[in-house]
Short mmCIF file of C-alpha atoms in Angstrom, two decimals:
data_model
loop_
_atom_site.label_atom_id
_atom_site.label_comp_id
_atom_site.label_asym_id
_atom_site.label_seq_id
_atom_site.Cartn_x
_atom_site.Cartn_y
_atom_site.Cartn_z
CA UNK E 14 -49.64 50.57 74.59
CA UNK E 15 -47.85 53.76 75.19
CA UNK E 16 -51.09 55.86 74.69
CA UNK E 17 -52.84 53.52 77.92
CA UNK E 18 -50.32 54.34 80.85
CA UNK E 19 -51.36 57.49 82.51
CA UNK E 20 -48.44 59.14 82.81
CA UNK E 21 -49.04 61.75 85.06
CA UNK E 22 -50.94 59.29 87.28
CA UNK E 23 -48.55 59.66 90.42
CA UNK E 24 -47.27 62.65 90.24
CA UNK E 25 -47.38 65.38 92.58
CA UNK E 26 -49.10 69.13 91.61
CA UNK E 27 -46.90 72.00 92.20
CA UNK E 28 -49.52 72.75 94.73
CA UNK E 29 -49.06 69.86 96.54
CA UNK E 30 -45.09 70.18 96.30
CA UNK E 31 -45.57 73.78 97.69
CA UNK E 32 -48.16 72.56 100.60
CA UNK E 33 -45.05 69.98 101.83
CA UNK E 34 -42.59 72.81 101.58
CA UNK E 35 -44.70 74.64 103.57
CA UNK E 36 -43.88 72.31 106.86
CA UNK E 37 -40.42 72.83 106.52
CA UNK E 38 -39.42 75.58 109.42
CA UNK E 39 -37.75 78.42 109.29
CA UNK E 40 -36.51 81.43 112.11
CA UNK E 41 -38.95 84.24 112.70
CA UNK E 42 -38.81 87.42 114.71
CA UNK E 43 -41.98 88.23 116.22
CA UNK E 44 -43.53 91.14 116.96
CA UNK E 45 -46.10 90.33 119.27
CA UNK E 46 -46.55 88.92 122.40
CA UNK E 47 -48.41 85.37 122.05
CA UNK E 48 -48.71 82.17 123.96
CA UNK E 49 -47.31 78.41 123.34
CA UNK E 50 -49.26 77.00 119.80
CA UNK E 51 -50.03 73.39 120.23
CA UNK E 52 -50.52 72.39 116.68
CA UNK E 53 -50.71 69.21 115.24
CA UNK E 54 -48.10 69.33 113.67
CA UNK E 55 -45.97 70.48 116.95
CA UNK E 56 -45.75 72.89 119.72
CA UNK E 57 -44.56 76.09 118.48
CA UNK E 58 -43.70 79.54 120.55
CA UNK E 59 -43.98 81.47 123.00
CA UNK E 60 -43.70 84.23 120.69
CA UNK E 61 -42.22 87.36 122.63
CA UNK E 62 -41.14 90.58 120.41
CA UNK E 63 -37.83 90.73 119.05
CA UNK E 64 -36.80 86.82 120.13
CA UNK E 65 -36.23 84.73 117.27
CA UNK E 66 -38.10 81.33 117.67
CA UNK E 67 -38.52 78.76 114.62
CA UNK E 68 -41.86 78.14 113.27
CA UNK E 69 -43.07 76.03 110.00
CA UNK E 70 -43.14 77.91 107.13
CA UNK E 71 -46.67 78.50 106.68
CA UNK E 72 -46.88 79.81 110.21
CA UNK E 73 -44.46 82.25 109.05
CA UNK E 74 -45.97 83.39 106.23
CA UNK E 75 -49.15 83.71 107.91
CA UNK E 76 -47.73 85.97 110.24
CA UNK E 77 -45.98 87.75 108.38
CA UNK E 78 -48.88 88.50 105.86
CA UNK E 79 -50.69 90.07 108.64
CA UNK E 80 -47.17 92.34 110.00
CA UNK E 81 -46.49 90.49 112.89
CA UNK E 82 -43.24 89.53 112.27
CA UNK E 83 -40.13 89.39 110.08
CA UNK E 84 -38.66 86.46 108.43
CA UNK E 85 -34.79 85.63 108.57
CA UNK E 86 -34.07 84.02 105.20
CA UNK E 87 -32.71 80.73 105.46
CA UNK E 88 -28.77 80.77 105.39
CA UNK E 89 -28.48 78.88 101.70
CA UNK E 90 -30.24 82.33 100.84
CA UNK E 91 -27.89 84.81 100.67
CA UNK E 92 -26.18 86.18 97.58
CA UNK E 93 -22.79 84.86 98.75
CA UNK E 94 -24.04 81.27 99.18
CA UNK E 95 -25.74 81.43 96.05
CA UNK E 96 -23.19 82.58 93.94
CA UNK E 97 -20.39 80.02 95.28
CA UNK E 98 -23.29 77.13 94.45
CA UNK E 99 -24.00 78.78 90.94
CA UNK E 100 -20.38 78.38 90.40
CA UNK E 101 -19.87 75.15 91.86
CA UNK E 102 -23.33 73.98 89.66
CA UNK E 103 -21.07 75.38 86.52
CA UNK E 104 -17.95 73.80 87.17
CA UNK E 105 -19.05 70.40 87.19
CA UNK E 106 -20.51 69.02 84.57
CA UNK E 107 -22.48 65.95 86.10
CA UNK E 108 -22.59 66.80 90.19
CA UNK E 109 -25.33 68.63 91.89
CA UNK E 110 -24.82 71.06 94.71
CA UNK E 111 -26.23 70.35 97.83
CA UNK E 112 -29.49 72.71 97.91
CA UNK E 113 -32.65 71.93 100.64
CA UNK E 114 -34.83 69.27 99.01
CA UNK E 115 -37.72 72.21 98.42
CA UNK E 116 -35.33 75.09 97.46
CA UNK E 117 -37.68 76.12 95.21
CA UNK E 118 -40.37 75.92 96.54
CA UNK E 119 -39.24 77.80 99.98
CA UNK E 120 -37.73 80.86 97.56
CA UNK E 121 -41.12 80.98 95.50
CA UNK E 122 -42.71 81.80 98.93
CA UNK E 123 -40.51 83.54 100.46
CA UNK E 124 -40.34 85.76 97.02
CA UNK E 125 -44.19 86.25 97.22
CA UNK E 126 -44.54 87.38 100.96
CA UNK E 127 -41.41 87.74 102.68
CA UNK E 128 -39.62 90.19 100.17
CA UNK E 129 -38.79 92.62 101.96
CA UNK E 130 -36.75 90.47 104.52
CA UNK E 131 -34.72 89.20 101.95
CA UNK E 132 -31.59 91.47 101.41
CA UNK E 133 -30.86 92.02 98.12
CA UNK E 134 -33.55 90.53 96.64
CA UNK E 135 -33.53 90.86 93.49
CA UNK E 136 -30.15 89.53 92.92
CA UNK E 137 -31.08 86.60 95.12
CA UNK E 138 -33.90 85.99 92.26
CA UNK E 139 -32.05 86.05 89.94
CA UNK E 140 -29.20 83.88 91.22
CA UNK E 141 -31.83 81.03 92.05
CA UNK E 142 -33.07 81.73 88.56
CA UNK E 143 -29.65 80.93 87.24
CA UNK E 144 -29.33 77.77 89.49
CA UNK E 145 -32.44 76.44 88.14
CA UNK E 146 -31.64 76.59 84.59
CA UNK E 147 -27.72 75.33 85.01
CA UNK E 148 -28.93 72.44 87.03
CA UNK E 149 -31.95 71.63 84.56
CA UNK E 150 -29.86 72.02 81.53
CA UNK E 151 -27.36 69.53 83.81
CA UNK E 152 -30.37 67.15 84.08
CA UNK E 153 -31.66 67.01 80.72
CA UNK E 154 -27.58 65.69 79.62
CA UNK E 155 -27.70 63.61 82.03
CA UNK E 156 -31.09 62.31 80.75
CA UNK E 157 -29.46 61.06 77.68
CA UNK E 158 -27.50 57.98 79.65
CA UNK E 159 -30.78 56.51 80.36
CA UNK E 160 -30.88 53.26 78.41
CA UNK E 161 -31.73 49.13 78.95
CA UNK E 162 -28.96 48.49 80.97
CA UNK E 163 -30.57 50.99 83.92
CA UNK E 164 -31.94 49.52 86.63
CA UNK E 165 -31.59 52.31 89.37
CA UNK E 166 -31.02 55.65 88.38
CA UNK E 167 -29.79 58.31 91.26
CA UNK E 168 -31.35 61.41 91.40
CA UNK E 169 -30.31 63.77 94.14
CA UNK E 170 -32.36 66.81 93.01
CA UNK E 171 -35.06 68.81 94.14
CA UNK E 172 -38.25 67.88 95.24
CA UNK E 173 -39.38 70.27 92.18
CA UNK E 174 -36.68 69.08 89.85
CA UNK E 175 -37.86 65.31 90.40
CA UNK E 176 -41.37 65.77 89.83
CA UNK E 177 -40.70 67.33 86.39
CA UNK E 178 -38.51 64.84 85.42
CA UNK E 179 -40.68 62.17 86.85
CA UNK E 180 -43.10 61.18 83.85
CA UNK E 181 -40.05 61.03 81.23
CA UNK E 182 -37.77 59.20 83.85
CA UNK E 183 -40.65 56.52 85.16
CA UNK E 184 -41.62 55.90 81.18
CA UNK E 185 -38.40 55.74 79.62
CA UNK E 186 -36.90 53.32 82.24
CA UNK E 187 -39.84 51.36 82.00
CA UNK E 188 -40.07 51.21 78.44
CA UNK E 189 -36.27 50.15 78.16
CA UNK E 190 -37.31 47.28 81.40
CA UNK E 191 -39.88 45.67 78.69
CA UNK E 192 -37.60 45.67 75.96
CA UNK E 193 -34.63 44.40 77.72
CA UNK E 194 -36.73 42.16 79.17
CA UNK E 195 -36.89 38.63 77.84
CA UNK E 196 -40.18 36.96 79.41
CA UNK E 197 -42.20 40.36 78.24
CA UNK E 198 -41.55 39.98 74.80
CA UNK E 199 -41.45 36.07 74.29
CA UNK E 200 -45.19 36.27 75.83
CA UNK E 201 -46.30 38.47 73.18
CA UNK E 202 -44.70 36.13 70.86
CA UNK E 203 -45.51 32.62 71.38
CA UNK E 204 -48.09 31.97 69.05
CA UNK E 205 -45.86 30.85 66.00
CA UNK E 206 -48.67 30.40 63.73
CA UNK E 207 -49.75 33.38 63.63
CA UNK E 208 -48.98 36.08 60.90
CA UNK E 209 -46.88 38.99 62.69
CA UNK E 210 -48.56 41.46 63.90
CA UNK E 211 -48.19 44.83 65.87
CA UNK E 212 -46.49 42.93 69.10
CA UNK E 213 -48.30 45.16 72.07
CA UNK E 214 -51.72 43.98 72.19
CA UNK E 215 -51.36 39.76 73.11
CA UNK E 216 -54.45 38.94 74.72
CA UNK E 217 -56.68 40.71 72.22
CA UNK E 218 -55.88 38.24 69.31
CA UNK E 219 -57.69 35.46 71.17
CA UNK E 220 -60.99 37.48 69.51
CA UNK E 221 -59.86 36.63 65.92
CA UNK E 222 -60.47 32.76 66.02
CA UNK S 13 -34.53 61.28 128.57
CA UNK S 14 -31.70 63.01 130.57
CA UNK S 15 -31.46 66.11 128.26
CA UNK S 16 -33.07 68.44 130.72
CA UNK S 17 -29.48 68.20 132.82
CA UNK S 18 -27.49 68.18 129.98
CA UNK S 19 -26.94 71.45 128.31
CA UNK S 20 -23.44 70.89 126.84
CA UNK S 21 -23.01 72.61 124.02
CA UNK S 22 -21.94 69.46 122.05
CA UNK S 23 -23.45 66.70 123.65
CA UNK S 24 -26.76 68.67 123.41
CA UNK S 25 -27.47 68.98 119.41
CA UNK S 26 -26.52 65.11 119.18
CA UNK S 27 -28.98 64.43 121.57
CA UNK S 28 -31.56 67.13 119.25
CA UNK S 29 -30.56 65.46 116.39
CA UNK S 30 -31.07 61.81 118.19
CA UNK S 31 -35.00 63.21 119.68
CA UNK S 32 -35.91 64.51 115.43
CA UNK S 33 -34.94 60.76 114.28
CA UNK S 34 -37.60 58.97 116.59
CA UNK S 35 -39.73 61.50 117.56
CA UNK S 36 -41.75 61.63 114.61
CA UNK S 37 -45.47 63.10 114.93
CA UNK S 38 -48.65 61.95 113.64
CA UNK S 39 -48.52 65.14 111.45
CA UNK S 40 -45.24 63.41 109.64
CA UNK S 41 -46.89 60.00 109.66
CA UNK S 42 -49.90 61.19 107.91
CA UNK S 43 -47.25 62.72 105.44
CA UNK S 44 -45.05 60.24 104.62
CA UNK S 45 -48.33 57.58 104.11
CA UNK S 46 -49.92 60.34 101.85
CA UNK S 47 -46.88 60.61 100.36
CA UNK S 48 -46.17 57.20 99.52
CA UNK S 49 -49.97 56.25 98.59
CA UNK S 50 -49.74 58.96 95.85
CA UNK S 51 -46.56 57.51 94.25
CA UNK S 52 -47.06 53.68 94.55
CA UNK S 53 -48.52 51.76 91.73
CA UNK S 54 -50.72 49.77 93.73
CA UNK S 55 -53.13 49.78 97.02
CA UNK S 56 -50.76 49.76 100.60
CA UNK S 57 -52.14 49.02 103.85
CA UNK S 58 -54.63 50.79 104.89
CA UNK S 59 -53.03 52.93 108.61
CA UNK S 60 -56.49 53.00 110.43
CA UNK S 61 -54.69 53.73 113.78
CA UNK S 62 -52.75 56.77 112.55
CA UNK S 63 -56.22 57.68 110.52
CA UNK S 64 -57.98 57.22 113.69
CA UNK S 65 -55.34 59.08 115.77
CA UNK S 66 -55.39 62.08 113.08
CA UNK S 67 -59.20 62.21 112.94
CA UNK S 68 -59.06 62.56 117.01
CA UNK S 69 -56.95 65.23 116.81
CA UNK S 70 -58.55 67.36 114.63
CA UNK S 71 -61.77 66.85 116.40
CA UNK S 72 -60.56 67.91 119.30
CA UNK S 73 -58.69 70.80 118.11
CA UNK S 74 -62.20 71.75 116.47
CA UNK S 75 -63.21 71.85 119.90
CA UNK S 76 -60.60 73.73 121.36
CA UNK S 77 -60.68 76.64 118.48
CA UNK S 78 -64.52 76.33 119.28
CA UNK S 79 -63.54 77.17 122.97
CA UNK S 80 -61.22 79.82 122.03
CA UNK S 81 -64.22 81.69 119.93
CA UNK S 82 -66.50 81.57 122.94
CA UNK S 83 -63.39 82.95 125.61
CA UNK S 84 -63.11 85.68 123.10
CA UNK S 85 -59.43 84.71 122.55
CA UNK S 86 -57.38 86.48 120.40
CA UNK S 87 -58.53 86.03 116.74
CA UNK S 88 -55.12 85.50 114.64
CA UNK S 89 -54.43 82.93 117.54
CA UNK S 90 -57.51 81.34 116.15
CA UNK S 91 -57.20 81.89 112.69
CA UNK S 92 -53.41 79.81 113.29
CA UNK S 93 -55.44 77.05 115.07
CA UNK S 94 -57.75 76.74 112.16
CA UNK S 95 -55.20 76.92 109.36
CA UNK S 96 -53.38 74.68 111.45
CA UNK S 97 -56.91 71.67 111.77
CA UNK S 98 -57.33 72.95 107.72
CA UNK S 99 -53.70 71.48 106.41
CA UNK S 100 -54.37 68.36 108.19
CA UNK S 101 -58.05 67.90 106.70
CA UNK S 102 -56.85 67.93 103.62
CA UNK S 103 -54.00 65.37 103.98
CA UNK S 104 -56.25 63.18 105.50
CA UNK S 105 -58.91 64.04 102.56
CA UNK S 106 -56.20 63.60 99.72
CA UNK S 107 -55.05 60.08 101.55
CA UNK S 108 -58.60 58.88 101.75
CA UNK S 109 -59.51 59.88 98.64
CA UNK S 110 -56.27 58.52 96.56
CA UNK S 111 -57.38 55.44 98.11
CA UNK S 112 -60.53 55.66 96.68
CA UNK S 113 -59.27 56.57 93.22
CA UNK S 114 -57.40 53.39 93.61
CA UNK S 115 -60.18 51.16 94.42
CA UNK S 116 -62.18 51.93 91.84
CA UNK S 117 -58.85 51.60 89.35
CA UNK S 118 -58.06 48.33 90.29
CA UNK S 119 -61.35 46.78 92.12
CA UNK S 120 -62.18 43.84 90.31
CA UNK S 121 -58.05 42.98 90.91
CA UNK S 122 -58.53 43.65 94.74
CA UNK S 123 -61.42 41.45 94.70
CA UNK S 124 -60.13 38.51 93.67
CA UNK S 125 -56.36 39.25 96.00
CA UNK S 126 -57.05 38.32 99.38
CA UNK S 127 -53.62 40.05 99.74
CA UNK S 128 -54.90 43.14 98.50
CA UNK S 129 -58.62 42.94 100.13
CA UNK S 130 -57.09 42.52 103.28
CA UNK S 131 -55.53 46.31 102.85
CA UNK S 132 -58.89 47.95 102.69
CA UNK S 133 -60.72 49.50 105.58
CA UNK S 134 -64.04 48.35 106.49
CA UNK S 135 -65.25 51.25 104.86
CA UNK S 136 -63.33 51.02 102.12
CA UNK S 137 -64.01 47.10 101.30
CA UNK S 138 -68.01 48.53 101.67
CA UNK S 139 -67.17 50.75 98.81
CA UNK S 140 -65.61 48.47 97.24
CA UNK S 141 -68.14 45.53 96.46
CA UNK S 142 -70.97 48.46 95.87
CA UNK S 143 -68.29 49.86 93.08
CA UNK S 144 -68.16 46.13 91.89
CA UNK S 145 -71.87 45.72 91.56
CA UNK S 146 -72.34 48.72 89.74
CA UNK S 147 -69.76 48.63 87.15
CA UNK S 148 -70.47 44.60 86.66
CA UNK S 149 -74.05 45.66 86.32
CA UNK S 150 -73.70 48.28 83.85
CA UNK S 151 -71.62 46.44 81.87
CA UNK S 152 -73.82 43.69 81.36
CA UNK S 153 -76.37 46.24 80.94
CA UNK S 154 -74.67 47.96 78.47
CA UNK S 155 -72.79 45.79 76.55
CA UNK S 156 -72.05 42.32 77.74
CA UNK S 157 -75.59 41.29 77.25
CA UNK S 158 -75.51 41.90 73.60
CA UNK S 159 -72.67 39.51 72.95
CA UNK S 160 -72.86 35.91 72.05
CA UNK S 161 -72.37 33.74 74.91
CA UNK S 162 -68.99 32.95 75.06
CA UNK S 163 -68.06 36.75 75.63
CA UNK S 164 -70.59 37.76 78.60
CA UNK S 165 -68.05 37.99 81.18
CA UNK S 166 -66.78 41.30 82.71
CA UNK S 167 -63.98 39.25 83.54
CA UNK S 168 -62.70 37.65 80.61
CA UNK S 169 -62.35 38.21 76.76
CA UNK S 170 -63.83 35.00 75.84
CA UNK S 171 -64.27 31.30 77.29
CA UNK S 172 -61.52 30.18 76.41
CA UNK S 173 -59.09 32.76 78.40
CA UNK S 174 -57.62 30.94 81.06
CA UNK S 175 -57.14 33.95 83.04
CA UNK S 176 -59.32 36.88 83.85
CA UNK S 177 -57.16 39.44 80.97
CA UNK S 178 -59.87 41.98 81.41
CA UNK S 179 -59.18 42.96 84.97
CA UNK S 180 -56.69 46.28 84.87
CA UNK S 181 -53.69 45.61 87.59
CA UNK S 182 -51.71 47.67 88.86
CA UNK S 183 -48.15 47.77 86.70
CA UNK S 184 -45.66 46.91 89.83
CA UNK S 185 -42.51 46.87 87.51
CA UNK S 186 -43.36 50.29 86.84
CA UNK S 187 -40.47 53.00 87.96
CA UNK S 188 -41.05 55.16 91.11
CA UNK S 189 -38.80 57.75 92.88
CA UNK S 190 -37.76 57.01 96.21
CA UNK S 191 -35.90 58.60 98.82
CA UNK S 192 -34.15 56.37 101.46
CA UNK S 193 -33.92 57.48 105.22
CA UNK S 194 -30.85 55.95 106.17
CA UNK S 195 -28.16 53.64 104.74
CA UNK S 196 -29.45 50.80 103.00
CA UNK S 197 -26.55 48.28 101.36
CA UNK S 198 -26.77 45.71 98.85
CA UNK S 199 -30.40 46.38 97.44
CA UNK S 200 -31.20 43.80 94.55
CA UNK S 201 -32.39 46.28 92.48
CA UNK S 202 -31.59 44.11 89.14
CA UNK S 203 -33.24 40.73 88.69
CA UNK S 204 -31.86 40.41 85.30
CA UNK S 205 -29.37 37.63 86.35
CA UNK S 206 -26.77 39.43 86.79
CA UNK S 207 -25.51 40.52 90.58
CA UNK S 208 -25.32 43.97 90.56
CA UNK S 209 -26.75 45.12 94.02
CA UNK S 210 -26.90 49.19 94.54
CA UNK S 211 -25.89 50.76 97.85
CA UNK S 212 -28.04 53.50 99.33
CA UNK S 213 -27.11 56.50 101.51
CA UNK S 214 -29.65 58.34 104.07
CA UNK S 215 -30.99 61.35 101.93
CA UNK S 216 -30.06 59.76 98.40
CA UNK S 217 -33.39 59.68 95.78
CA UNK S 218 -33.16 57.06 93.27
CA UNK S 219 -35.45 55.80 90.28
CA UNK S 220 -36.31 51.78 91.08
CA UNK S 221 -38.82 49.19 89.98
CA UNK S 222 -41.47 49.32 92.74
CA UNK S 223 -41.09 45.43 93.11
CA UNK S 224 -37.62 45.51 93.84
CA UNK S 225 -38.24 48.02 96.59
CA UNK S 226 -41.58 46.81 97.64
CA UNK S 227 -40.65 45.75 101.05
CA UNK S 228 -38.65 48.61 102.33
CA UNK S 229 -41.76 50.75 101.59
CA UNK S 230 -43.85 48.38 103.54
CA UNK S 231 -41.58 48.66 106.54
CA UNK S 232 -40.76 52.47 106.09
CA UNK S 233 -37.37 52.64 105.11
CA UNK S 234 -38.07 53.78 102.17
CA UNK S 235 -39.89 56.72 101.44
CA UNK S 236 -41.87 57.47 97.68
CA UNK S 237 -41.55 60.99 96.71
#
């Protein structure tokens, strides 16, 4: 039964995680002189040289790709911030910090076009780096509570960190709902007469009369 | 709308804060639906005014960048413009097409749920019944026709199913993520018998049984991630 669910049928590509990252805004300083955008998305601008103005991130990236403008690094991005959260992250054993839903996503792009914007960059890597792998490690404990008697489970992580988890978390909490659940398995059951089989497959038996 | 006057320093961010909580664009409409089609289980309404709205817009931004090649304007200008129309195409595309994937999932289930027919777009219900043709066709072509009478339908194992146990349906007790947008008390997110409702804070991502939460996706105070 296992082997039919398509377990990776909802989730999200890191693509797709990084394209919704990508609307979240950020503070530029421009450059150039250029007039009001009217996206779709919103209005964005005037840009005039050296006045910051806020601008999605893709905007930002796009700009800055082509020199027109420098990127302030969100405030959650500096090396003091970081290291009070990676401290925080390995004090407690079960809590999460509070990080932007798409931290990782918006420090993957900012790593891979904005680099030299970020001060001390390297250690900022790193730090984020760190982060990750306390708060996974965190996750993957806290994995081990799942059982039948969980009908919510709260997951205030990362829009990265939940999509990873997300086939384990859906299957296993489903898998415990059948088994805990009465109705499921006295359907599979109900024919008395019958010689026990493997319980999973019900309807098929109606083929052996 | 008195915030033009009022440029206390205070006052004012509430009042920003206030305009981001129900100004919401079609850009973050098309999102959120995109969004929430990828993740749920089963078929949701189809949003043919925001789809219509969205395809407006990008038509007429096509025409704008169009106008902005012939003034000669400045070509990174353009080139925003475009990536701007591009991000939106392919929301739209991915929505549309999830849909699709969907359909042809579950179509012999939609068929038969008014509840679920109902969700389809005219288009979409058009694709539908040709999908249905085909696949009953080639089954019966392929296989079905070769089997003793009592097993020739595409619906059924035999004749003596009482229900159609061929037709896949979408698994609605299956988990999904969700994210709520503002407090939500006293969910009944456990139907085992036993009271044990869960309390939900704006910004707090939980892992539920679709069913339980089925409505507050339907109205949008919900969102899947």
């Amino acid at each position: 039964m296992s082997g039919q669910s398509d377990p990776r049928g909802s989730t999200f590509s890191a693509a797709e995680l990084e394209f919704l990252a990508e609307d979240e805004t950020i503070e530029i300083v421009p450059n150039l002189r250029m007039e009001r955008l009217s996206l779709i998305c919103g209005d964005f601008g005037p840009f005039r040289p050296q006045i910051a103005t806020q601008v999605p991130i893709w905007l930002a990236v796009a700009l800055k790709k082509r020199g027109k403008c420098t990127i302030r690094p969100p405030d959650w991005m500096s090396v003091e911030k970081l290291t009070q959260v990676l401290e925080a992250e390995r004090d407690s054993a079960s809590s999460f910090e509070a990080l932007p839903f798409h931290y990782v996503e918006i420090s993957r792009l900012l790593f891979d076009d904005a680099r030299d914007d970020i001060p001390d960059v390297y250690m900022v890597r790193s730090l984020i780096e760190d982060i990750k792998d306390v708060r996974f490690h965190k996750i993957g404990t806290g994995l081990e509570k799942l059982s039948s008697r969980t009908y919510a489970m709260k997951l205030n992580l990362s829009a990265m960190e939940v999509n990873v988890i997300r086939p384990f978390v859906t299957g296993g909490l489903e898998t415990f709902y059948k088994l805990g659940n009465p109705e499921l398995i006295q359907e599979s059951e109900r024919p008395e007469h019958r010689r026990p089989q493997p319980a999973d497959r019900g309807p098929r038996r109606e083929l052996r009369r | 709308m008195e915030s033009g006057s009022d440029k206390g320093t205070g006052g004012f961010s509430a009042m920003d804060e206030y305009e981001t909580l129900i100004s919401t664009t079609d850009a973050d409409l098309l999102k959120r639906s995109w969004r929430n089609e990828k993740a749920a289980p089963e078929i949701l309404q189809f949003e043919s005014s925001l789809v219509q709205r969205s395809r407006e817009q990008i038509q007429l931004m096509e025409e704008t960048v169009g106008e902005f090649m012939q003034n000669g304007e400045d070509p990174l200008t353009v080139s925003l413009y475009q990536m701007d129309i591009d991000r939106t195409v392919f929301l739209l595309r991915s929505y549309l097409r999830t849909r699709l994937q969907k359909i042809e999932k579950f179509m012999f289930h939609i068929q038969k749920t008014a509840g679920l027919w109902s969700r389809l777009s005219r288009q979409e219900q058009k694709f539908a019944k040709r999908s249905i043709e085909d696949m009953k066709k080639h089954l019966e072509q392929s296989v079905l026709s070769k089997l003793p009478d009592r097993y020739k339908s595409h619906l059924k194992q035999s004749v003596i199913s009482e229900e159609d146990d061929m037709v896949t349906e979408p698994k609605l007790d299956s988990f999904v993520i969700c994210r709520s947008r503002k407090f939500l008390g006293g969910l009944p997110v456990d139907d085992s018998g036993e009271e044990n409702p869960l309390d939900m804070y704006a910004g707090d991502i939980y892992a539920l049984r679709y069913k339980s939460i089925k409505p507050l996706i339907e109205s949008g105070q919900l969102d899947l991630v």
